[in-house]
Short mmCIF file of C-alpha atoms and ligand atoms in Angstrom, two decimals:
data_model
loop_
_atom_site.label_atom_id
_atom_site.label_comp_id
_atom_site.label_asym_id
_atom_site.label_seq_id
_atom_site.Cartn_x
_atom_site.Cartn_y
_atom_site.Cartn_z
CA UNK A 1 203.42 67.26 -100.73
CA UNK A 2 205.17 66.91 -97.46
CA UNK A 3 208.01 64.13 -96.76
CA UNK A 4 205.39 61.87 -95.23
CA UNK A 5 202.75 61.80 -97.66
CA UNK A 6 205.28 60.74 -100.20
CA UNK A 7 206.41 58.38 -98.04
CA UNK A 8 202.94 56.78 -97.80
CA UNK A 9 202.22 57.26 -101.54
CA UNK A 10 205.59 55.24 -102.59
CA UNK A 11 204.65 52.80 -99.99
CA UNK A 12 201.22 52.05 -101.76
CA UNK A 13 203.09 51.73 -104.46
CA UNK A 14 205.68 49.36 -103.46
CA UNK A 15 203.04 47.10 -102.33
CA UNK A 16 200.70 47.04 -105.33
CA UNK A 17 203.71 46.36 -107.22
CA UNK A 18 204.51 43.03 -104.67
CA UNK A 19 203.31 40.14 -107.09
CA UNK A 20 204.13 37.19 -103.96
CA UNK A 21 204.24 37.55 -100.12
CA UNK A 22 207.50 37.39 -99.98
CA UNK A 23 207.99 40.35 -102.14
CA UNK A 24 205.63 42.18 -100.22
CA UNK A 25 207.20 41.53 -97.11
CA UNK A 26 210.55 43.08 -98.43
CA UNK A 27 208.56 46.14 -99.21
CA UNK A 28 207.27 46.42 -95.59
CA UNK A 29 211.32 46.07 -94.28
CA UNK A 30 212.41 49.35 -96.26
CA UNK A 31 209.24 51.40 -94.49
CA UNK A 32 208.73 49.83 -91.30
CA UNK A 33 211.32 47.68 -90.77
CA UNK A 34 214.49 48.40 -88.77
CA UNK A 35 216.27 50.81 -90.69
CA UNK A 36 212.82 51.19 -92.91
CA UNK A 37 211.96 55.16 -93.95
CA UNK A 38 209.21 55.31 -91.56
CA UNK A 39 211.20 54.17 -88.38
CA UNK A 40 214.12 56.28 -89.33
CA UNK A 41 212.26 59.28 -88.81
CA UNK A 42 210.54 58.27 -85.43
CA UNK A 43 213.97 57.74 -84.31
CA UNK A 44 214.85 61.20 -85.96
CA UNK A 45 212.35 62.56 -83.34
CA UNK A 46 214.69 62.37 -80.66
CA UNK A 47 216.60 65.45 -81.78
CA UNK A 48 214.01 67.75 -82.60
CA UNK A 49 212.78 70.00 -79.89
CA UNK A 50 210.16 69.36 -77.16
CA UNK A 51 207.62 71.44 -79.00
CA UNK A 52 208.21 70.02 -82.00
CA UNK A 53 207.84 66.72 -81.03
CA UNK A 54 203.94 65.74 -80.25
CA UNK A 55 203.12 67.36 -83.56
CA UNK A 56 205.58 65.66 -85.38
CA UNK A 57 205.33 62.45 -83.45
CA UNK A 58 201.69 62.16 -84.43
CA UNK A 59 202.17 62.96 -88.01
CA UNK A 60 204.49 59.79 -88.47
CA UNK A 61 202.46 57.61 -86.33
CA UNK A 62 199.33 58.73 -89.08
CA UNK A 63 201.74 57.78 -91.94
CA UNK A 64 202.74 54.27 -90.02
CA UNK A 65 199.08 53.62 -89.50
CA UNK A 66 198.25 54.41 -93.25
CA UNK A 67 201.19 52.32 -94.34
CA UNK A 68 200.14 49.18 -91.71
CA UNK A 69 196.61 49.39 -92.95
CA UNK A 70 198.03 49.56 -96.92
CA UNK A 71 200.04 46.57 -95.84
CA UNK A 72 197.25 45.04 -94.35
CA UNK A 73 195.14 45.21 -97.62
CA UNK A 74 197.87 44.28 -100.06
CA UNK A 75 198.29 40.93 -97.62
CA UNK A 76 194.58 40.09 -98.17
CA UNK A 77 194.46 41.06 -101.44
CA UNK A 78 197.29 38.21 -102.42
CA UNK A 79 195.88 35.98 -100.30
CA UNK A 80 192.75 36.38 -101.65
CA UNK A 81 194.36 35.73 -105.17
CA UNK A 82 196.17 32.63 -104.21
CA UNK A 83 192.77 31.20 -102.96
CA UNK A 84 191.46 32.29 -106.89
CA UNK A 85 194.14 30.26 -108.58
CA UNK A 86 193.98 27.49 -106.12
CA UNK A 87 190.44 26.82 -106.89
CA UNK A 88 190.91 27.60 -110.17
CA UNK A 89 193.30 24.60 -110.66
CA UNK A 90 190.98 22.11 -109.13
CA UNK A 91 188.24 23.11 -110.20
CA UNK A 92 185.32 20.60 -110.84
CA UNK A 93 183.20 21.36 -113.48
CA UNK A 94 180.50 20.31 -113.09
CA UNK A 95 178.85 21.00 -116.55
CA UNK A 96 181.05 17.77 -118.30
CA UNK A 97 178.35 15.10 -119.05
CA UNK A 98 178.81 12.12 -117.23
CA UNK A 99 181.01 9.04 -118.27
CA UNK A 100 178.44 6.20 -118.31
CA UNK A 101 179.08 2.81 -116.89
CA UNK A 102 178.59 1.29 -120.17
CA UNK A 103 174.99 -0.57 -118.80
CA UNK A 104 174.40 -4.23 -119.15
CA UNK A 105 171.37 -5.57 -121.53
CA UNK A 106 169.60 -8.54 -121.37
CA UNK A 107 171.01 -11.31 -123.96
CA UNK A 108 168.61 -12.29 -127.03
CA UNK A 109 168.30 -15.75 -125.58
CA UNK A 110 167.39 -14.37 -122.15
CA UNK A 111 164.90 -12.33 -123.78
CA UNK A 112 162.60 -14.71 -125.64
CA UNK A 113 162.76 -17.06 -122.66
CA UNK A 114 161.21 -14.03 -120.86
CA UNK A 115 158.50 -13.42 -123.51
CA UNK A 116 158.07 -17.05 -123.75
CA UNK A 117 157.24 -17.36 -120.16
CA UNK A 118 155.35 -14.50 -120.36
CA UNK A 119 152.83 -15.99 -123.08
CA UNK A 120 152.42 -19.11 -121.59
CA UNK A 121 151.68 -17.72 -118.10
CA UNK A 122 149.34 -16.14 -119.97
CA UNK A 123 147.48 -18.58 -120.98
CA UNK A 124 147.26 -20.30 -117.56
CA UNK A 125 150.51 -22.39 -117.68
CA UNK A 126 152.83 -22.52 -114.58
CA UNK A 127 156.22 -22.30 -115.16
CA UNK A 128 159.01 -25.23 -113.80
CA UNK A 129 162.87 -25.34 -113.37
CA UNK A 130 165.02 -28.92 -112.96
CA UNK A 131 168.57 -30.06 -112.77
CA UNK A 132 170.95 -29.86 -115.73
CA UNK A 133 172.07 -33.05 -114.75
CA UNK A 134 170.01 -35.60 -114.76
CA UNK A 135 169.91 -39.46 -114.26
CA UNK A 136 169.22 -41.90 -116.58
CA UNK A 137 165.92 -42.58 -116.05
CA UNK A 138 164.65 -39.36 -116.65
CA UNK A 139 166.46 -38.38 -119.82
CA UNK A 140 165.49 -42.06 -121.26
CA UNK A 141 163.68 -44.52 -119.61
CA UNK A 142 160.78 -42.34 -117.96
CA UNK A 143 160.33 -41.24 -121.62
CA UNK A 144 159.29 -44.64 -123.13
CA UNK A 145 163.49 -44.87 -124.47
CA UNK A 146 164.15 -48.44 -123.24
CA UNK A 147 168.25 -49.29 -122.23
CA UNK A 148 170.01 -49.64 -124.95
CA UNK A 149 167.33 -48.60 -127.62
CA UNK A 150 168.59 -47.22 -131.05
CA UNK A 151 166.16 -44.44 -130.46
CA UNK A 152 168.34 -42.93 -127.34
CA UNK A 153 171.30 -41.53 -130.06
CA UNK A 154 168.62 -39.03 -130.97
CA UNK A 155 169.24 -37.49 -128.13
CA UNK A 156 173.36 -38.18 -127.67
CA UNK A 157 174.50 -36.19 -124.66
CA UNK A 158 177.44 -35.76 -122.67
CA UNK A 159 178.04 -37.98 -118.95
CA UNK A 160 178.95 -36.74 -115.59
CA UNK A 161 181.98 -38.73 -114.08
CA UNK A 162 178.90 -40.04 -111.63
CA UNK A 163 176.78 -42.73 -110.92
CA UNK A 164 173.25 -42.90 -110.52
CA UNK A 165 171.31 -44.91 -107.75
CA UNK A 166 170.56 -47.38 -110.21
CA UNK A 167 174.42 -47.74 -110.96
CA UNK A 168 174.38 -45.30 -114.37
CA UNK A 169 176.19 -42.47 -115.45
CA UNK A 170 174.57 -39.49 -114.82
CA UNK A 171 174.19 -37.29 -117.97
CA UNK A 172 173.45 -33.54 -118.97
CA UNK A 173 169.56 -33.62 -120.33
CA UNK A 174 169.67 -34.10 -123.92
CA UNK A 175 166.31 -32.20 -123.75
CA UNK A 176 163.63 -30.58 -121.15
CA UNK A 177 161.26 -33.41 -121.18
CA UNK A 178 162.52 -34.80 -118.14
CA UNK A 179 160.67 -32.14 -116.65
CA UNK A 180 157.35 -33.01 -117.96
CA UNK A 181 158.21 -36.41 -115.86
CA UNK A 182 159.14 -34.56 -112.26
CA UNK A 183 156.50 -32.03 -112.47
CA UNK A 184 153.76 -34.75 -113.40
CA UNK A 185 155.38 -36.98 -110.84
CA UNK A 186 154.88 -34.00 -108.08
CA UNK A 187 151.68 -33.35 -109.52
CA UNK A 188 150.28 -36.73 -109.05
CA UNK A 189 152.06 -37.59 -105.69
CA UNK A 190 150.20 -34.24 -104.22
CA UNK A 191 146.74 -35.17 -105.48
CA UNK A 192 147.09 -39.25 -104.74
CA UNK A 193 144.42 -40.46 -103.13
CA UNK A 194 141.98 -37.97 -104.08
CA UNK A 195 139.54 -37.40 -106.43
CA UNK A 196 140.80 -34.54 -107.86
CA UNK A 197 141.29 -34.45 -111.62
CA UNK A 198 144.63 -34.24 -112.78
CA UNK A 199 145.57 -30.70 -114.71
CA UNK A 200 148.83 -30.34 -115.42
CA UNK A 201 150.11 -27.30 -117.78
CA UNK A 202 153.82 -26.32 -117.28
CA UNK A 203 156.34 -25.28 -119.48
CA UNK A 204 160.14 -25.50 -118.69
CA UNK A 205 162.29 -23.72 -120.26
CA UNK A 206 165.61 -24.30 -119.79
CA UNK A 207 169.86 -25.17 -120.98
CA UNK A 208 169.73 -28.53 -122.63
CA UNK A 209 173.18 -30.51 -123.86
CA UNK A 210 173.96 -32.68 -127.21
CA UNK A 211 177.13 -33.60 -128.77
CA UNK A 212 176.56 -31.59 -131.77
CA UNK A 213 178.54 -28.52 -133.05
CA UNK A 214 178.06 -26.40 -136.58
CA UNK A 215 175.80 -22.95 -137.64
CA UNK A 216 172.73 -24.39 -136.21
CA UNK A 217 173.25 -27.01 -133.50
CA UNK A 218 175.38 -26.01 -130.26
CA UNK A 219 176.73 -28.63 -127.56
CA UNK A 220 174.49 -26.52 -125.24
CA UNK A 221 171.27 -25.56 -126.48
CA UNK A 222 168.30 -24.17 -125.18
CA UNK A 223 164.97 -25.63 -125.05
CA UNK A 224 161.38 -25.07 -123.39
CA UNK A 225 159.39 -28.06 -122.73
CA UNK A 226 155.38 -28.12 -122.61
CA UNK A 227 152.95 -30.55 -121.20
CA UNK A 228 149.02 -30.25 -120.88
CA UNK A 229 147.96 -33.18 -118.94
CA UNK A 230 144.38 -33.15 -118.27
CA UNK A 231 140.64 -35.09 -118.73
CA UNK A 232 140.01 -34.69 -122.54
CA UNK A 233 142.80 -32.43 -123.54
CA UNK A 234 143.66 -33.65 -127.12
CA UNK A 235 145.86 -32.80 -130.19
CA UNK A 236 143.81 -29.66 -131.36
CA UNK A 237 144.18 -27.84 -128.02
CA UNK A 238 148.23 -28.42 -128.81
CA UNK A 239 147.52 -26.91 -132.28
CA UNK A 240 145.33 -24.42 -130.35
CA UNK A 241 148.00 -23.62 -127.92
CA UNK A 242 150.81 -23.33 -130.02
CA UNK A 243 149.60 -21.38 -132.91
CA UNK A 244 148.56 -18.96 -129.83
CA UNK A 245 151.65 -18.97 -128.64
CA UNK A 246 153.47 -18.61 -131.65
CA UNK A 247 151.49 -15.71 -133.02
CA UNK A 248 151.98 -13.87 -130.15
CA UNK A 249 155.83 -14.63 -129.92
CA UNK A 250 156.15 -13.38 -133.64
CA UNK A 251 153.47 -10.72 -133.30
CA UNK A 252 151.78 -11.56 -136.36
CA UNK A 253 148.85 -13.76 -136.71
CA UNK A 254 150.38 -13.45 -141.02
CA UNK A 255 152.32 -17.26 -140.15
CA UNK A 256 151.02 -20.94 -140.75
CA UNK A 257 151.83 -23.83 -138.74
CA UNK A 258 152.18 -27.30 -140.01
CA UNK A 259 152.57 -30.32 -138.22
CA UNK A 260 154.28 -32.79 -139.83
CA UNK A 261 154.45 -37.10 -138.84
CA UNK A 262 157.36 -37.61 -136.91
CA UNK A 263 158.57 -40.01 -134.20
CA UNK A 264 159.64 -39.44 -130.85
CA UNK A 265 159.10 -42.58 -128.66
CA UNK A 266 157.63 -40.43 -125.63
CA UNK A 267 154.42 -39.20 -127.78
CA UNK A 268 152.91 -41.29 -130.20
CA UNK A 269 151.46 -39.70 -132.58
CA UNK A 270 154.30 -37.35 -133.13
CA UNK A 271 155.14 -34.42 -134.50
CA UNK A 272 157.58 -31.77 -135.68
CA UNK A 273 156.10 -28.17 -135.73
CA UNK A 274 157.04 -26.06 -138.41
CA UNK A 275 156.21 -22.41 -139.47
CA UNK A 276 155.95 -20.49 -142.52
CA UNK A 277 155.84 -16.59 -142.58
CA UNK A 278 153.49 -14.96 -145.75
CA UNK A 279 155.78 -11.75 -145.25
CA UNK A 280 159.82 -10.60 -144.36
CA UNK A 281 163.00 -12.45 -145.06
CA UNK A 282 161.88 -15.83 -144.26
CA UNK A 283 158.65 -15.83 -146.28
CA UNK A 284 157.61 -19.03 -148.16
CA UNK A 285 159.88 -21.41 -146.43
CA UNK A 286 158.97 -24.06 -143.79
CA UNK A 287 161.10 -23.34 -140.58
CA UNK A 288 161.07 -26.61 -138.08
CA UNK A 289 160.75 -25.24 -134.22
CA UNK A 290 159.59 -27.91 -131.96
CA UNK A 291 158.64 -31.48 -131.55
CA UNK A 292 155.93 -32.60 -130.29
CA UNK A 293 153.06 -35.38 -129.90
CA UNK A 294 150.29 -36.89 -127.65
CA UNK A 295 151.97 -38.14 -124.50
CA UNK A 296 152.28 -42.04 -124.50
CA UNK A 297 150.51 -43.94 -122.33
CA UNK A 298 153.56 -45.64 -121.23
CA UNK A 299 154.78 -42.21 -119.93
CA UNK A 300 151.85 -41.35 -118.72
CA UNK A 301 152.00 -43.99 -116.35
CA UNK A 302 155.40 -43.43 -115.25
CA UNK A 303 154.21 -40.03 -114.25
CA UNK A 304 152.00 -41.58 -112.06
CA UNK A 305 148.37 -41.22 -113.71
CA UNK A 306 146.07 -43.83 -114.94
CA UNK A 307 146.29 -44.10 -118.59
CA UNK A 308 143.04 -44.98 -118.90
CA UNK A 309 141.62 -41.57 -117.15
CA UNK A 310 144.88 -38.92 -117.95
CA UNK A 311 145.72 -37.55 -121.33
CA UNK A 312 147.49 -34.91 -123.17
CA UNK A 313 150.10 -33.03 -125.70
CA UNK A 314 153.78 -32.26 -124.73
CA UNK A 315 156.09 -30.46 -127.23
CA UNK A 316 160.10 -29.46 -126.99
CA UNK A 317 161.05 -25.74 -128.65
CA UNK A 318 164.03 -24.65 -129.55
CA UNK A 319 164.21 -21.27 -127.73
CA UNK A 320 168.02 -20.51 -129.30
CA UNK A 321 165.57 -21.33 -132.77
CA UNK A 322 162.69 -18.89 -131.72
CA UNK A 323 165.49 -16.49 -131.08
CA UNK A 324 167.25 -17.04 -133.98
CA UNK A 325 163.88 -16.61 -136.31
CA UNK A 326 162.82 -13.73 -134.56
CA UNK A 327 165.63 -11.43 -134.94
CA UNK A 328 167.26 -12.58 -137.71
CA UNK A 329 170.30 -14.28 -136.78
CA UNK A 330 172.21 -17.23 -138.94
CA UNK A 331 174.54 -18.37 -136.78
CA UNK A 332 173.19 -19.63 -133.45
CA UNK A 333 177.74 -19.73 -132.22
CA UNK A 334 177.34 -16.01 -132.06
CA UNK A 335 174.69 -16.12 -129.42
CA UNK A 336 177.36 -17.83 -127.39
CA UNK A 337 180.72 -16.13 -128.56
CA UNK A 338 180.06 -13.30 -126.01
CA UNK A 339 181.02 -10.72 -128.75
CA UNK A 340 179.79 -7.22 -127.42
CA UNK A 341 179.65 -5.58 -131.17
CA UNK A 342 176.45 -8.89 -131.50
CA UNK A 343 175.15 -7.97 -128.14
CA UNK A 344 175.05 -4.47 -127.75
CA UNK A 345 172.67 -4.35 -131.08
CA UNK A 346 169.77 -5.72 -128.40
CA UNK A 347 170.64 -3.25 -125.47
N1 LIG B 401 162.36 -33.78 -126.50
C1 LIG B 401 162.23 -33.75 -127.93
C2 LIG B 401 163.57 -33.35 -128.51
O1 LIG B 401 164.32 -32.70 -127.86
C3 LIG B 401 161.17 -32.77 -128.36
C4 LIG B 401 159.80 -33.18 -127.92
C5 LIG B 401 159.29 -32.78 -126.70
C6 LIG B 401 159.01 -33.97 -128.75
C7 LIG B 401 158.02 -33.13 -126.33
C8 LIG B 401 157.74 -34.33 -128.37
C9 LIG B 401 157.25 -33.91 -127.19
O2 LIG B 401 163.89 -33.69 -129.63
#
């Protein structure tokens, strides 16, 4: 092997042996750099005779070119590398599962109002929102509950730091049945002067307020009122409706309903509802779930309607009751304690 191909061949090498650029640039220096082996022996040229020279000359330009193009290679081939563990570090895979957002569900309460809704719409009934805060008149007096009657502590509510226009404090509705008053009251004020028949079916479901506090009874409640105002609608079209509706909020037609004598001074007669499953955990016991009655004439009129010509059947559910029944719950405070562990079961 001449001088030059051993030259080249320790060169190669050098360079394979460079593990960093800077190494392999100090391997370049000792062959091509100023006193490197390659440009010592171009400068040796200058001595050797003139026929000598063009072969020679051209023999260590060869060697510098493989060297350069050795170089050349070894420089990509780190860079190359560096790119590999660059991308390597950061790398994204993108086989990980994702990390959910931990998705929202729709609370227990939220979902029998929804079902609720979604019976009674079925059977034709429109569905009505009012105020939380109501005035007096429509919590009590609309409702047949004169000023001042013992009857009104039935309903014992909380008051708004505000007056009314008939000088009272204004209170959070002890119940939905206010609404069966505005939505008449629209109802008849649309229709005055005509001949049509009154028809009124609305439910109105809704957050209702009582100072009350224990396993059952929460100072804010939920409730969904019902009225069926009409020609000839009587108390079997309430049983009717509301063994409908209750079969199909249970999904079981395997229940009986019972109503039994009651007294609410908006209705007369009155009524509390109560159900009995024939199978599950709650078999054999009578489970109270709404009140209810034939609207009194007195209300009635207060609506709006002749008494003589309009009739009908309201009731007032407990929807935090329905709830409660329908998915087994005991405590009606843990609807309301915002504990995920409760919630997440009905995601
Ligand atoms: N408003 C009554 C209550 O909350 C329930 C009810 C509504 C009774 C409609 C009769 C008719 O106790």
């Amino acid at each position: 092997m001449n001088d030059l191909a051993s030259v080249i061949e320790s060169a190669r090498a050098d360079f394979a042996h460079a593990g960093a650029p800077a190494e392999l640039e100090d391997a370049k220096a000792r062959y091509l750099g100023k006193a490197g082996l390659v440009t010592e022996r171009l400068k040796s040229l200058a001595s050797l005779p003139v026929e000598e020279k063009k072969a020679r000359g051209a023999e260590i330009n060869a060697a510098k070119q493989a060297i350069e193009t050795a170089l050349a290679e070894r420089r990509a081939d780190l860079a190359h590398r560096l790119l590999e563990m660059q991308l390597a570090a950061q790398a994204l895979d993108v086989s990980l599962p994702g990390r959910s957002r931990g998705g929202g569900s729709i609370h227990p309460v939220s979902r029998a109002l929804e079902r609720i809704e979604a019976i009674f719409a079925s059977m034709g009934f429109e569905v009505a929102d009012g105020p939380e805060i109501e005035t007096d008149w429509y919590s009590f007096t609309a409702l047949n509950n004169p000023e001042n009657h013992p009857a009104r502590s039935m309903q014992d509510t909380f008051y708004v730091d505000l007056k009314d226009d008939e000088g009272r404090w204004l209170n959070l509705r002890p119940h939905t049945s206010p609404m069966q008053i505005r939505h008449a009251q629209a109802h008849a004020r649309r229709y005055a002067g005509t001949a049509v028949m009154p028809d009124v079916r609305v439910i109105a479901p809704g957050r209702t307020y009582r100072v009350d506090s224990d396993a059952t009874h929460s100072p804010m409640f939920h409730q969904v009122e019902g009225l069926w105002l009409g020609e000839n609608v009587s108390f079997r079209d309430l049983k009717a409706v509301y063994l409908d509706f209750i079969q199909a909020f249970f999904e079981t037609t395997e229940l009986k309903l019972r109503f039994r004598p009651s007294y609410f001074p908006f209705t007369e007669p009155s009524a509390e509802i109560d159900v009995m499953f024939e199978h599950g955990p709650l078999a054999r016991r009578w489970l109270e779930v709404s009140g209810s009655g034939q609207v009194h004439p007195q209300v009635v009129r207060n609506m709006g309607f002749d008494a003589e010509r309009v009739i009908g059947f309201a009731f007032g559910s407990g929807i935090d009751r329905l709830a409660m029944l329908r998915y087994g719950i005991d405590d009606l405070r843990l609807f309301f304690d915002g504990d995920l562990r409760f919630l997440r079961q009905f995601a």
